[in-house]
């Protein structure tokens, strides 16, 4: 069974731009979660989608948003990028309580 | 106080050693406990998953959860150089919030040949 895939794998943006990241979950998984990983803060929960609805949300500003499509694929968007948004963005898919992570998208904001 | 505390290490051991990794937590609502392994430049890989208190063994890995002490552990027996990675503990509540994982900062482990 194919794992979680994320595109693109690497991105370089400048401050003020916006970015959209994509995640394809494991076949049959309907829950998709997003996390931000930085050296200082570690892994932090952004939000979780299930059947196209946001079910859980972390403590991030409204510049961070997401959505899920009917085929369970998900996108997250970050608007008005700041230098501090440089991070590894990880997507995880779940069928029950366990989450399986993709390889991540490494975003660098200059 | 952070919800989950994990000693960041780094931890360096010789090949064949027994490794003990630990996390403490403050939120008694946590019911699900996981250990992930993350190699450099990769996403976290699920190693062990435990519900509530008790022990779970999988090959060279043993996970322990002591909810009364709010303490979880991962033991690695006969450690190998391929075990060199960052180990992350994670936990979640039950019900609709069980998909929101709270992670420790991770412990960097190096196993020397």
Coordinates of C-alpha atoms in Angstrom, one line a residue:
Chain A
X1 CA 0.0 0.0 0.0
X2 CA 1.4 3.4 -1.0
X3 CA 2.2 5.7 1.9
X4 CA 1.4 9.4 2.4
X5 CA 2.7 11.6 -0.3
X6 CA 3.4 15.3 -0.1
X7 CA 4.2 17.8 -2.8
X8 CA 6.3 19.7 -3.3
X9 CA 9.2 18.4 -1.2
X10 CA 11.0 21.7 -1.1
X11 CA 9.9 25.3 -1.5
X12 CA 11.6 28.7 -1.3
X13 CA 9.4 31.7 -0.9
X14 CA 9.9 35.3 0.1
X15 CA 8.1 37.2 2.9
X16 CA 4.6 38.3 2.1
X17 CA 4.0 35.6 -0.5
X18 CA 1.5 32.8 0.0
X19 CA 2.1 29.0 -0.4
X20 CA -0.1 25.9 -1.0
X21 CA 1.1 22.5 0.1
X22 CA -0.6 19.2 -1.0
X23 CA -1.0 15.9 0.8
X24 CA -2.4 12.6 -0.5
X25 CA -3.3 10.2 2.3
X26 CA -3.0 6.4 2.4
X27 CA -5.8 4.8 0.4
X28 CA -8.9 4.3 2.6
X29 CA -7.8 6.9 5.3
X30 CA -10.3 9.7 5.7
X31 CA -8.5 11.8 8.3
X32 CA -5.7 14.1 7.4
X33 CA -3.7 16.1 9.9
X34 CA -1.1 18.8 9.4
X35 CA 1.9 19.6 11.6
X36 CA 4.7 22.1 11.6
X37 CA 8.1 21.0 12.8
X38 CA 10.8 23.5 13.7
X39 CA 14.0 23.0 15.7
X40 CA 12.8 25.4 18.4
X41 CA 9.2 24.3 18.9
X42 CA 9.3 20.7 17.7
X43 CA 6.2 19.2 16.1
X44 CA 3.1 21.3 16.6
X45 CA -0.4 20.4 15.5
X46 CA -2.0 22.7 12.9
X47 CA -5.4 21.1 12.1
X48 CA -7.1 17.9 11.2
X49 CA -9.7 17.2 8.5
X50 CA -12.2 14.4 8.2
X51 CA -14.7 14.0 5.4
X52 CA -14.0 17.5 4.1
X53 CA -14.6 19.1 7.5
X54 CA -12.1 20.6 9.9
X55 CA -12.5 18.6 13.1
X56 CA -9.6 19.8 15.2
X57 CA -7.5 23.0 15.2
X58 CA -4.2 24.0 16.8
X59 CA -3.1 27.3 18.1
X60 CA -1.9 28.9 14.9
X61 CA -2.9 32.3 13.4
X62 CA -5.6 32.5 10.7
X63 CA -2.9 32.8 8.0
X64 CA -2.7 29.0 8.2
X65 CA -5.7 27.3 6.6
X66 CA -6.5 24.1 5.0
X67 CA -9.1 22.1 3.2
X68 CA -9.9 18.5 2.2
X69 CA -11.4 17.2 -1.0
X70 CA -13.9 14.5 -1.5
X71 CA -11.1 12.0 -2.4
X72 CA -9.5 12.8 1.1
X73 CA -6.6 14.7 -0.5
X74 CA -5.8 17.8 1.5
X75 CA -4.1 21.1 1.0
X76 CA -2.8 23.7 3.4
X77 CA -2.3 27.3 2.6
X78 CA -0.1 29.9 4.4
X79 CA -0.8 33.5 3.4
X80 CA 1.5 36.5 4.0
X81 CA 4.5 34.4 4.8
X82 CA 6.8 35.4 7.6
X83 CA 10.4 34.3 8.2
X84 CA 9.3 32.3 11.2
X85 CA 7.1 30.1 8.9
X86 CA 10.3 28.4 7.7
X87 CA 9.7 24.8 8.8
X88 CA 9.1 21.2 7.8
X89 CA 5.4 20.8 7.2
X90 CA 4.2 17.3 7.8
X91 CA 0.9 15.6 6.8
X92 CA -0.4 12.5 8.5
X93 CA -3.2 10.3 7.5
X94 CA -5.2 8.1 9.9
X95 CA -7.9 5.4 9.8
X96 CA -8.2 5.0 13.6
X97 CA -6.1 6.4 16.3
X98 CA -2.7 5.9 14.7
X99 CA -1.2 8.5 12.4
X100 CA 1.1 7.8 9.5
X101 CA 3.3 10.6 8.3
X102 CA 4.5 11.7 4.9
X103 CA 8.0 12.9 4.1
X104 CA 7.1 16.5 4.6
X105 CA 7.5 19.7 2.6
X106 CA 10.5 21.8 3.6
X107 CA 9.6 25.5 3.3
X108 CA 12.2 28.2 3.5
X109 CA 11.0 31.8 3.7
X110 CA 13.6 34.5 2.7
Chain B
X1 CA 4.9 23.8 32.0
X2 CA 4.8 22.0 28.7
X3 CA 2.2 19.3 28.3
X4 CA 4.9 16.7 27.3
X5 CA 8.5 16.8 28.4
X6 CA 11.2 14.8 26.7
X7 CA 15.0 14.9 27.4
X8 CA 16.4 16.1 24.1
X9 CA 19.7 14.2 24.7
X10 CA 21.8 13.7 22.6
X11 CA 22.2 10.2 23.7
X12 CA 25.2 8.2 22.4
X13 CA 25.6 4.4 23.1
X14 CA 27.7 1.5 21.8
X15 CA 26.2 -1.1 19.5
X16 CA 24.4 -3.8 21.5
X17 CA 23.5 -1.5 24.4
X18 CA 20.0 -1.3 25.9
X19 CA 18.5 2.2 25.3
X20 CA 15.9 3.8 27.5
X21 CA 14.0 6.8 26.3
X22 CA 11.4 8.6 28.4
X23 CA 8.7 11.2 28.4
X24 CA 6.6 12.8 31.2
X25 CA 3.3 14.5 30.7
X26 CA 1.0 16.7 32.7
X27 CA -2.4 16.2 31.1
X28 CA -4.2 13.3 32.7
X29 CA -6.7 13.2 29.7
X30 CA -4.1 11.6 27.5
X31 CA -5.2 8.0 26.7
X32 CA -3.2 7.1 23.6
X33 CA 0.6 6.9 23.6
X34 CA 2.9 6.5 20.7
X35 CA 6.6 6.5 19.8
X36 CA 7.9 7.7 16.5
X37 CA 11.3 7.4 14.9
X38 CA 12.5 10.1 12.6
X39 CA 15.6 9.9 10.5
X40 CA 17.3 13.0 9.3
X41 CA 15.3 14.7 6.5
X42 CA 12.5 12.2 6.7
X43 CA 8.9 12.2 8.2
X44 CA 8.3 10.4 11.5
X45 CA 7.7 6.7 11.4
X46 CA 5.3 5.0 13.8
X47 CA 7.2 2.5 16.0
X48 CA 4.8 1.7 18.9
X49 CA 1.3 2.5 19.9
X50 CA -0.3 1.9 23.3
X51 CA -3.7 2.6 24.7
X52 CA -3.8 3.5 28.4
X53 CA -1.4 1.8 30.9
X54 CA 0.7 -1.3 30.4
X55 CA 3.5 -2.7 28.3
X56 CA 3.8 -3.6 24.7
X57 CA 6.6 -5.5 23.0
X58 CA 7.5 -5.6 19.3
X59 CA 10.8 -7.3 18.5
X60 CA 13.6 -5.3 20.1
X61 CA 11.3 -2.5 21.1
X62 CA 9.2 -2.3 24.4
X63 CA 6.9 0.5 25.3
X64 CA 5.7 1.1 28.8
X65 CA 3.0 3.5 30.0
X66 CA 2.5 4.3 33.7
X67 CA -0.5 6.6 33.8
X68 CA -0.4 7.0 37.6
X69 CA 3.0 8.6 37.3
X70 CA 2.3 10.2 33.9
X71 CA 5.4 8.6 32.5
X72 CA 6.1 6.6 29.4
X73 CA 9.2 4.8 28.2
X74 CA 10.6 3.1 25.2
X75 CA 13.3 0.5 25.5
X76 CA 15.5 -0.7 22.6
X77 CA 17.4 -3.9 23.2
X78 CA 20.5 -4.9 21.2
X79 CA 20.7 -1.4 19.7
X80 CA 22.0 -1.2 16.1
X81 CA 23.7 1.7 14.2
X82 CA 20.5 1.7 12.1
X83 CA 18.6 2.8 15.2
X84 CA 20.4 6.1 15.1
X85 CA 17.6 8.7 14.8
X86 CA 15.5 11.1 16.7
X87 CA 12.8 9.4 18.8
X88 CA 9.6 11.3 19.5
X89 CA 6.9 10.5 22.0
X90 CA 3.4 11.5 21.2
X91 CA 0.1 11.3 22.9
X92 CA -3.6 12.2 22.4
X93 CA -6.9 12.2 24.2
X94 CA -9.8 10.0 23.5
X95 CA -12.9 10.8 21.5
X96 CA -12.9 13.4 18.8
X97 CA -9.6 14.9 19.9
X98 CA -7.7 11.6 19.5
X99 CA -6.4 12.8 16.1
X100 CA -4.6 15.8 17.7
X101 CA -1.2 14.5 18.7
X102 CA 1.0 16.3 21.3
X103 CA 4.6 15.6 20.8
X104 CA 7.7 15.7 22.9
X105 CA 10.7 17.6 21.5
X106 CA 12.5 14.4 20.6
X107 CA 15.6 12.6 21.8
X108 CA 18.5 12.3 19.3
X109 CA 20.1 8.8 19.6
X110 CA 23.4 7.7 18.1
X111 CA 24.4 4.1 18.2
X112 CA 28.1 3.7 17.6
X113 CA 29.5 0.5 15.8

